[in-house]
Coordinates of C-alpha atoms in Angstrom, one line a residue:
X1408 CA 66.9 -42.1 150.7
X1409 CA 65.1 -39.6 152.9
X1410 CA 62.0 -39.8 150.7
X1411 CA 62.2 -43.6 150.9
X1412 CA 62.1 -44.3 154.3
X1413 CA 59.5 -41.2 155.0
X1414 CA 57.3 -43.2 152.6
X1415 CA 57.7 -46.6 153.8
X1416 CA 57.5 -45.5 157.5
X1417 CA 53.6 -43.5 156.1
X1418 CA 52.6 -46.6 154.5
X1419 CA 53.3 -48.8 157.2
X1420 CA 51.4 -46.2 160.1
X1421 CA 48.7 -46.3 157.7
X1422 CA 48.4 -49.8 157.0
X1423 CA 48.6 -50.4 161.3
X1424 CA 46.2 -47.9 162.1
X1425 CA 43.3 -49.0 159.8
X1426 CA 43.9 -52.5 160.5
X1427 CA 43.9 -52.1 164.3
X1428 CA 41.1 -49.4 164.4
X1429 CA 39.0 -51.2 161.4
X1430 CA 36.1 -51.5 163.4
X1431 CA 35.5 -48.2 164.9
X1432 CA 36.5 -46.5 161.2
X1433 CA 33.9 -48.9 159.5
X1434 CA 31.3 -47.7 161.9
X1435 CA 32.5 -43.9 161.6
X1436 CA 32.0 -41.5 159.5
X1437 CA 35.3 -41.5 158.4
X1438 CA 36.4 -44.3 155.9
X1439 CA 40.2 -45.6 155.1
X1440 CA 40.2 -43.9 151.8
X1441 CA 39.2 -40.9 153.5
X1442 CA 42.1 -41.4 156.1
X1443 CA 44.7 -42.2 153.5
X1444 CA 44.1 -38.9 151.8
X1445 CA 44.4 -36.8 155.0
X1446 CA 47.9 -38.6 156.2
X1447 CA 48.7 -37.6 152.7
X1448 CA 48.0 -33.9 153.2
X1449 CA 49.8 -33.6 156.3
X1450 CA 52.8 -35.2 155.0
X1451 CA 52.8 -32.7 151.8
X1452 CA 54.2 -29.1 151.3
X1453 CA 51.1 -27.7 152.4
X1454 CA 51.0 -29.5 155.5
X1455 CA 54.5 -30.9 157.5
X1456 CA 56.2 -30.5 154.2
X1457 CA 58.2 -34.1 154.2
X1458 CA 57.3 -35.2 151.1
X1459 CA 57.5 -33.2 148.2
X1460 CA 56.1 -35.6 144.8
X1461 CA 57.6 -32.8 142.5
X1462 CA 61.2 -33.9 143.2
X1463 CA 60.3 -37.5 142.1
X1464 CA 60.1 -36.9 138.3
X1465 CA 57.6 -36.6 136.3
X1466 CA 54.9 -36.9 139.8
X1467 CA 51.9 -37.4 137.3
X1468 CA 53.3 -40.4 135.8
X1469 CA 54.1 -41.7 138.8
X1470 CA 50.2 -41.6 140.1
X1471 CA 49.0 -42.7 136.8
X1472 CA 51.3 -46.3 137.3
X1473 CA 50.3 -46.7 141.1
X1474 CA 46.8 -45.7 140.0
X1475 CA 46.9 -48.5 137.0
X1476 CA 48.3 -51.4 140.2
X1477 CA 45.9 -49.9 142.7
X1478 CA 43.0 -50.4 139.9
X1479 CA 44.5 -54.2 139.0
X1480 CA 44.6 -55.8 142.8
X1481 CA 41.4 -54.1 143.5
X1482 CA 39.8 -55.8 140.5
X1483 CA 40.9 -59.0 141.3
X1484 CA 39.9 -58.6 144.7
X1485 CA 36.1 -57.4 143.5
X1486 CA 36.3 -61.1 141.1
X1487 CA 37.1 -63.1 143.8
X1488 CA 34.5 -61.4 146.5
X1489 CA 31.6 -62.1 143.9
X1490 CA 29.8 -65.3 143.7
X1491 CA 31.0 -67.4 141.1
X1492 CA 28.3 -67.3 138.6
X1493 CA 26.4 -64.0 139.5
X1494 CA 27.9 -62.2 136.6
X1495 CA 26.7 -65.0 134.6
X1496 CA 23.2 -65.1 136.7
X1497 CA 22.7 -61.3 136.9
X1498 CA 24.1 -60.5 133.5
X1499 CA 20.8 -58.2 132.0
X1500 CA 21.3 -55.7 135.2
X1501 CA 25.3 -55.6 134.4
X1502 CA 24.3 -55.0 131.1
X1503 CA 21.6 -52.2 131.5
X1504 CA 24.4 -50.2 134.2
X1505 CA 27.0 -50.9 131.6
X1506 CA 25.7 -50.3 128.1
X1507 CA 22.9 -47.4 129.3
X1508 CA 24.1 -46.3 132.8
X1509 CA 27.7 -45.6 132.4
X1510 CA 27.1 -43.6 128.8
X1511 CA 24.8 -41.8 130.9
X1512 CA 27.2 -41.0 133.5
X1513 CA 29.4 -39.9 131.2
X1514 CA 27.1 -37.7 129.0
X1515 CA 25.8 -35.7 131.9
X1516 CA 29.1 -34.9 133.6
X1517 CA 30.2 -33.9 130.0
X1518 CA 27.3 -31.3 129.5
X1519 CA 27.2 -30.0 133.6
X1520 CA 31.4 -29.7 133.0
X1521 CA 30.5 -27.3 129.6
X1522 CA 27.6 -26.0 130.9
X1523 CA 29.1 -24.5 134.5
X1524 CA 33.0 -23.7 133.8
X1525 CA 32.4 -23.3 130.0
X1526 CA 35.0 -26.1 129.1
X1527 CA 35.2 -26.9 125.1
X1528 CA 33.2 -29.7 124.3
X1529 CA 36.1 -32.0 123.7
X1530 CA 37.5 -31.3 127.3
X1531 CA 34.1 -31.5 128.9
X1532 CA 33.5 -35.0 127.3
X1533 CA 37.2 -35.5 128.3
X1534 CA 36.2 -35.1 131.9
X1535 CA 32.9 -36.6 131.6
X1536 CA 34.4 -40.2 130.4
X1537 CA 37.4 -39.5 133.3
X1538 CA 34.9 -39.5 135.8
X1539 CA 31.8 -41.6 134.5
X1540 CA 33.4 -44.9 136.3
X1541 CA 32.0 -46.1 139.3
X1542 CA 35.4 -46.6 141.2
X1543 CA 35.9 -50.4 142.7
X1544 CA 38.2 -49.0 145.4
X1545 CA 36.2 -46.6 147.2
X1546 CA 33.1 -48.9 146.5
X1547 CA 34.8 -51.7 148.3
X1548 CA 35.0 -49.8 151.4
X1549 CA 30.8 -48.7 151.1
X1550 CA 30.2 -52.8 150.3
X1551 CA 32.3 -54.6 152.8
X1552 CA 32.8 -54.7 156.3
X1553 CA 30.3 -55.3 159.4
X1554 CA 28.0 -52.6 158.4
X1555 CA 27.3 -52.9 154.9
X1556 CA 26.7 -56.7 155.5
X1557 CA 24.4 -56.2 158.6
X1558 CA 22.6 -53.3 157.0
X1559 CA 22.4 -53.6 152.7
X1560 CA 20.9 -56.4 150.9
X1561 CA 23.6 -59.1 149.3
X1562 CA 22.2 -58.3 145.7
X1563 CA 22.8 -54.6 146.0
X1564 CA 26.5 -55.5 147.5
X1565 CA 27.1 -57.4 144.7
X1566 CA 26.0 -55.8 141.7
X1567 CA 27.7 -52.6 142.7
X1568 CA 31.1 -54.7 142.9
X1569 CA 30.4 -56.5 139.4
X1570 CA 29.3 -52.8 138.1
X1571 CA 32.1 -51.1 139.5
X1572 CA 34.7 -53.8 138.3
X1573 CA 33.8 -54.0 134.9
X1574 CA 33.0 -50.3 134.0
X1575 CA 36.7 -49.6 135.1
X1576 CA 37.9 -51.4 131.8
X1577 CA 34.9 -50.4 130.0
X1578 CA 35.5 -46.6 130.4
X1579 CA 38.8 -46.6 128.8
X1580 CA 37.4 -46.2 124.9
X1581 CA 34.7 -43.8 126.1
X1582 CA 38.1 -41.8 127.3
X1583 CA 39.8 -42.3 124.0
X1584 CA 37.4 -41.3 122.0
X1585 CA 37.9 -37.3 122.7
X1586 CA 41.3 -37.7 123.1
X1587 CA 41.4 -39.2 119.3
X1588 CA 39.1 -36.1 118.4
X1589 CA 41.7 -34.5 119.8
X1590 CA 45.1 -35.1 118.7
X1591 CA 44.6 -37.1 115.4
X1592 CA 43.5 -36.4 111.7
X1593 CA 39.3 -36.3 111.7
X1594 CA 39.0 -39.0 109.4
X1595 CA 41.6 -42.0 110.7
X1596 CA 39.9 -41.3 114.1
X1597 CA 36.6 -43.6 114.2
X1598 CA 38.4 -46.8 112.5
X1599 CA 40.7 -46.3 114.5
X1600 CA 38.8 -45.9 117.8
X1601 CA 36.4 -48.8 116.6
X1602 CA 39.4 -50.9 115.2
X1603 CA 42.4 -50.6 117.8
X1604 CA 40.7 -49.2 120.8
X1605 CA 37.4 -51.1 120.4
X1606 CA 38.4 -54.1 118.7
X1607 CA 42.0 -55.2 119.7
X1608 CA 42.3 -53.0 122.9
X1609 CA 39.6 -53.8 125.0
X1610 CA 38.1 -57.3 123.3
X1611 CA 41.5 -58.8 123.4
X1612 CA 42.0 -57.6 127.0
X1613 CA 38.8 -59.6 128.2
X1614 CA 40.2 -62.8 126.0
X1615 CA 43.8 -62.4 127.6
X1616 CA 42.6 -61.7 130.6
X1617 CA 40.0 -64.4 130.7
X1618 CA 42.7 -67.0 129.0
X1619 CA 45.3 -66.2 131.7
X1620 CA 42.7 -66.1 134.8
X1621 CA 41.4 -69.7 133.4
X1622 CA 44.6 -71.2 132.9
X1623 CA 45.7 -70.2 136.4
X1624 CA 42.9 -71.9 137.9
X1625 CA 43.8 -75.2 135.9
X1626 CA 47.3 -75.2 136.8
X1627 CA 46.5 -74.9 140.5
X1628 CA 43.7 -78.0 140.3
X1629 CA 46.4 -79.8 138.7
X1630 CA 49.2 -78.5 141.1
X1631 CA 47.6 -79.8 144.2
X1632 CA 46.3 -83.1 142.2
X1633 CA 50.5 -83.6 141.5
X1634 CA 50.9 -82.3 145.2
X1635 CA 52.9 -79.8 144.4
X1636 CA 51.4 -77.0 146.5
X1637 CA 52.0 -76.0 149.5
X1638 CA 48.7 -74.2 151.3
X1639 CA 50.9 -71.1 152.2
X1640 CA 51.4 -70.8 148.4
X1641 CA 47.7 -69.2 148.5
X1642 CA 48.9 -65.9 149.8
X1643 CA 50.9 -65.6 146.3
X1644 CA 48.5 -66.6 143.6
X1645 CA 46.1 -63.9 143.2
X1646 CA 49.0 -60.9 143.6
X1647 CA 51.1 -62.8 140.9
X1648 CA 48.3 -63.5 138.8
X1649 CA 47.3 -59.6 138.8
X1650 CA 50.9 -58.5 138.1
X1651 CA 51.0 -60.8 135.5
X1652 CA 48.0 -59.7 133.9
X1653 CA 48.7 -56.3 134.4
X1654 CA 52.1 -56.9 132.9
X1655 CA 51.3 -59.2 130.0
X1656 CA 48.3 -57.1 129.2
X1657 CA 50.7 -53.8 128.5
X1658 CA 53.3 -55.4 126.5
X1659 CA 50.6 -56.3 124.1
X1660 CA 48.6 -52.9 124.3
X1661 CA 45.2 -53.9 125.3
X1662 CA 43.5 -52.6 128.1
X1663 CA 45.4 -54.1 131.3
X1664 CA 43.3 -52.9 133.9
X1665 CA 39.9 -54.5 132.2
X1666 CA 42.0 -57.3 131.5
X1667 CA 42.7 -58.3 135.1
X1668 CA 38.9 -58.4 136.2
X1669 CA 38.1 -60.7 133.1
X1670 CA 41.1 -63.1 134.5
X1671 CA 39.8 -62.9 138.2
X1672 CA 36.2 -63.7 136.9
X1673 CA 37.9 -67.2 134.9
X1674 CA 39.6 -67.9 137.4
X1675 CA 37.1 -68.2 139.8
X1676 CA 35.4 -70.5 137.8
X1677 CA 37.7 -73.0 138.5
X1678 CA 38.7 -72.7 142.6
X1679 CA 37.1 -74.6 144.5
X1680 CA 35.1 -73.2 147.3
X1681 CA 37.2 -73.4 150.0
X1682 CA 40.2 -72.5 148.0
X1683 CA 37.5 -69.4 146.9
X1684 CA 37.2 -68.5 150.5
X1685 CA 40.8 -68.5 151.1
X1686 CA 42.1 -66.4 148.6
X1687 CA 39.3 -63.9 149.5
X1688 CA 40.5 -63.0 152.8
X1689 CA 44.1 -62.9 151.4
X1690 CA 43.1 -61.2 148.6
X1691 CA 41.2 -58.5 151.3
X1692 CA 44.6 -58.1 153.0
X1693 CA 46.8 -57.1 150.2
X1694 CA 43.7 -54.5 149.0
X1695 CA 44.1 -52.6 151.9
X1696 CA 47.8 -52.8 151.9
X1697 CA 48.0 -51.5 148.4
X1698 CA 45.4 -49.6 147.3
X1699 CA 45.1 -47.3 150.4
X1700 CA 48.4 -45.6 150.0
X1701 CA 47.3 -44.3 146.7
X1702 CA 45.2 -41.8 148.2
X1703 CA 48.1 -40.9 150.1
X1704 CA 50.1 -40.2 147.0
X1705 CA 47.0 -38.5 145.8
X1706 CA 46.6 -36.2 149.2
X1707 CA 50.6 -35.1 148.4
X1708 CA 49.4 -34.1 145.2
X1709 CA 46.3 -31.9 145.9
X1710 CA 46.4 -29.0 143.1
X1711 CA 45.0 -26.5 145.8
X1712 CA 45.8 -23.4 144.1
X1713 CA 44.2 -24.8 140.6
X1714 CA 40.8 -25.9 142.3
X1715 CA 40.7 -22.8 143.7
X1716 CA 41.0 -20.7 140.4
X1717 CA 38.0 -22.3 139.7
X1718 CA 35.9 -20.8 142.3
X1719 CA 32.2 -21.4 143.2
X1720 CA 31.8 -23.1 140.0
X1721 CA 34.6 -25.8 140.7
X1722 CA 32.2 -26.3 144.2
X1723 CA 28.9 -26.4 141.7
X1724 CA 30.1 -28.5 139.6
X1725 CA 31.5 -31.5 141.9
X1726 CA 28.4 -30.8 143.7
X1727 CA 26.0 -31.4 140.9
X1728 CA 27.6 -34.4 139.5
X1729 CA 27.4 -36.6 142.5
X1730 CA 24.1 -35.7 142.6
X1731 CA 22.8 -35.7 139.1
X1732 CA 25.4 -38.0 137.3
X1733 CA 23.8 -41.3 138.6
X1734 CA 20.8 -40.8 141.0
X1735 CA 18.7 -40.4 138.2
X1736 CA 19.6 -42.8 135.9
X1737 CA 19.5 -45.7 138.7
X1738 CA 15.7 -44.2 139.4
X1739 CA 14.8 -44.9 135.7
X1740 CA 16.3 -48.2 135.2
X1741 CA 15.7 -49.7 138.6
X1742 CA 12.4 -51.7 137.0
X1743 CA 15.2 -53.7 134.9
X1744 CA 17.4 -54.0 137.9
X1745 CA 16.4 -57.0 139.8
X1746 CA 19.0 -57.0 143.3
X1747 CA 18.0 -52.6 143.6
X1748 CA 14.1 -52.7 142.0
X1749 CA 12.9 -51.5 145.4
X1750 CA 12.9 -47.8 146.2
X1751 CA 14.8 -47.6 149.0
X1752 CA 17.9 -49.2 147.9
X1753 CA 17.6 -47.9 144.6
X1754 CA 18.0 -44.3 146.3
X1755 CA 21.3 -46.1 147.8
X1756 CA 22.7 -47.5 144.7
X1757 CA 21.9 -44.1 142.7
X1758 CA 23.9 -42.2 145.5
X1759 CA 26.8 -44.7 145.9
X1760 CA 28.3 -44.3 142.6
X1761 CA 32.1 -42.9 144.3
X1762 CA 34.5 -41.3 142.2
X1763 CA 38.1 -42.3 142.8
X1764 CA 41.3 -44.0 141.9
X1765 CA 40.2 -44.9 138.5
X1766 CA 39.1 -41.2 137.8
X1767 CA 42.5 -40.6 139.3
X1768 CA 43.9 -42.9 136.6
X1769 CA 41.9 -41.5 133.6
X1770 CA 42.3 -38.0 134.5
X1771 CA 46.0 -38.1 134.8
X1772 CA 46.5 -40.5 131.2
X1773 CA 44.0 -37.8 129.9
X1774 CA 45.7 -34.4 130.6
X1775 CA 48.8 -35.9 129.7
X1776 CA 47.7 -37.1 125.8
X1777 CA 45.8 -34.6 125.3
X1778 CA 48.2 -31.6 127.0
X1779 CA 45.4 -30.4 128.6
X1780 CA 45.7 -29.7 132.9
X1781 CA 41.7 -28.8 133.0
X1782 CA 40.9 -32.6 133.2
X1783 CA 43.2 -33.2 135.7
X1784 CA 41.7 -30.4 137.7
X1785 CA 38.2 -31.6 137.2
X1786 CA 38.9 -34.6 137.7
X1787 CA 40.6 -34.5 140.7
X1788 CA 38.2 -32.5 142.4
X1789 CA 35.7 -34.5 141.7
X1790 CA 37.7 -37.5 143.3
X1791 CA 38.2 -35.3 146.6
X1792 CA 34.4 -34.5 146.8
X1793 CA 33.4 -38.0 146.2
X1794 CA 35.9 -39.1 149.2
X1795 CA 34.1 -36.9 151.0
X1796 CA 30.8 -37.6 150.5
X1797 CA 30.4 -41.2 149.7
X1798 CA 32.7 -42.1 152.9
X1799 CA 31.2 -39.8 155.4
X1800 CA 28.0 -41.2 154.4
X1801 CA 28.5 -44.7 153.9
X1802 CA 28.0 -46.1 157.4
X1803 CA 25.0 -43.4 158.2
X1804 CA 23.1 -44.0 155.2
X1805 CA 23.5 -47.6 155.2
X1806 CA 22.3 -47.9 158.7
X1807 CA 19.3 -45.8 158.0
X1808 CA 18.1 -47.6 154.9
X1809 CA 18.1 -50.9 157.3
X1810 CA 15.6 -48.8 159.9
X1811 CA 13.8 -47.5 157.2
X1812 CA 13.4 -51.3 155.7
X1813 CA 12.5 -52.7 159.1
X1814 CA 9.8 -50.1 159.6
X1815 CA 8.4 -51.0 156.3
X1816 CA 8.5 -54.9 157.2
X1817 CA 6.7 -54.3 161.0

């Protein structure tokens, strides 16, 4: 019970203080994911000792669930922030980051992971799919706000929420692959990987996702045609709709977490655009209710003594993969990339590609299938690097890209 009301009392302080200070964070060098993760720290038994996540259980099981709910509401909160049709509209770029980009990202984190700490190739390509997802959580916090709206172009904002909410989903067979490779017989593994995980797990997530988000959207036209619904009803819909994705999605084995950004894209086909406007701002409050205690959880569960067994070439690696696992590959496709074709914001889309609560996710379901800790390792420090460096720099870099652009325009 101790644990309990430790927890709820950290969540709460957390929640008040970047709600009442959102302003001065925003224009900080600090960001709330970055916040989260140090409360969580100090509350850990490194720090103040309170909270201990090894006397929960199984601890990694526990991050990997609130990592899989963090992942759905910020999803549906990335769906609903878009403009209805600019998947549809901008659907070449999506495609290009998607189908080129992220097997990019994942095949150069693969070969820096074997090539500095000498991992087998299976584990490296382990921890290069873990981490090859541009994480919707931590990009929410570069793409919204006073700052980034003042200061980055509305395309740019955009495609880096669509990117970063579909690759999510998209990772998950790139993950399972190796894992396959891994723990089952070499020739049942590509029928099934194209068959079950291809096929079945993440095609019939984006039809039961997509069915469910649409038929959510009709029942609410036809709700407040009847008038059945009541406007404070709003706050409800979105958060039920993700559980019940996320739920529904699970019991039938598909991908949930892709599943829940296909049903926030149908569904916003069919809200209105003042009902769009409302459930945005609801749907803003309950992300940073539950998705910044997850890098609390995560700060509680800082292997320390594991990163540090790797030495200079943990620090190498993390440091060469946020600069070499997506910089260059935005440079080269930026012709094909309408919203970032110019240079400048190009550089800012190839940097802002964070690592974070869905590399959490990944890395944890990883180590645990395939009984290796190495990804979880990796993976995690890559997660505390990116935290690091993408929020420290969000604010600065996005405020110098607007002088730089202003200069270029006098």
């Amino acid at each position: 019970m101790k644990d309990i009301n430790l927890i709820l009392a950290a969540v709460g302080l957390l929640v008040l203080v970047l709600g009442l200070l959102s302003r001065p964070i925003d224009r900080s060098w600090l960001s709330p994911p970055l916040v989260a993760f140090c409360l969580g720290v100090v509350l850990s038994p490194i720090g103040l000792g309170l909270l201990d996540p090894s006397a929960w259980g199984d601890s990694h099981h526990v991050l990997e669930e609130a990592t899989r709910l963090t992942l759905g509401i910020s999803l549906m909160g990335i769906a609903l922030r878009l403009p209805a049709r600019f998947p549809f509209k901008h659907w070449r770029s999506l495609a290009i980051l998607l189908c080129l980009g992220m097997p990019i990202m994942f095949l150069i984190s693969a070969l820096l992971t074997q090539w500095i700490i000498g991992a087998p190739l299976l584990i490296a390509l382990l921890i290069g799919a873990s981490i090859c997802a541009t994480d919707p959580v931590i990009a929410s916090s570069i793409v919204t706000g006073g700052v980034a709206k003042q200061n980055l172009p509305e395309g740019f904002r955009h495609l880096l929420s669509a990117e970063s909410g579909a690759n999510d989903g998209l990772a998950y067979p790139l993950v399972f692959l190796p894992i396959l490779l891994l723990t089952k017989p070499s020739d049942a593994v590509w029928l099934e990987w194209f068959s079950k995980v291809w096929l079945w797990e993440v095609g019939g997530s984006v039809i039961v996702g997509a069915l469910l988000g649409w038929c959510c959207g009709e029942l609410l036209k036809w709700s407040e045609r009847k008038g059945l619904f009541d406007q404070p009803s709003f706050m409800s819909i979105t958060l039920a709709l993700t559980l019940l994705v996320l739920g529904v999605g699970k019991l039938l084995g598909t991908d949930s977490i892709l599943a829940v950004f296909a049903a926030g894209i149908a569904y916003d086909q069919r809200v209105s655009g003042q009902d769009r406007s409302q459930e945005n701002n609801v749907q803003e409050m309950v992300n940073l209710f539950f998705t910044m205690p997850v890098f609390a959880l995560f700060g509680l569960m800082v292997p320390w003594q594991e990163w540090l067994a790797l030495g200079w070439s943990g620090v190498m690696l993390v440091m060469l993969v946020l600069l070499l696992r997506r910089l260059p590959m935005i440079l080269l496709l930026r012709r094909w990339l309408p919203p970032v074709r110019e240079r400048g914001i190009a550089l800012v889309m190839g940097w802002f590609g964070p690592i974070g609560v869905s590399a959490l996710f990944y890395a944890v379901l990883a180590s645990s299938r395939s009984g290796n800790d190495l990804v979880w390792i990796v993976g995690s420090l890559s997660v505390f690097a990116s935290i690091i460096a993408h929020g420290m720099t969000a604010a600065p870099f996005a405020r110098l890209y607007a002088r730089k652009s202003a200069n270029l325009d006098q």
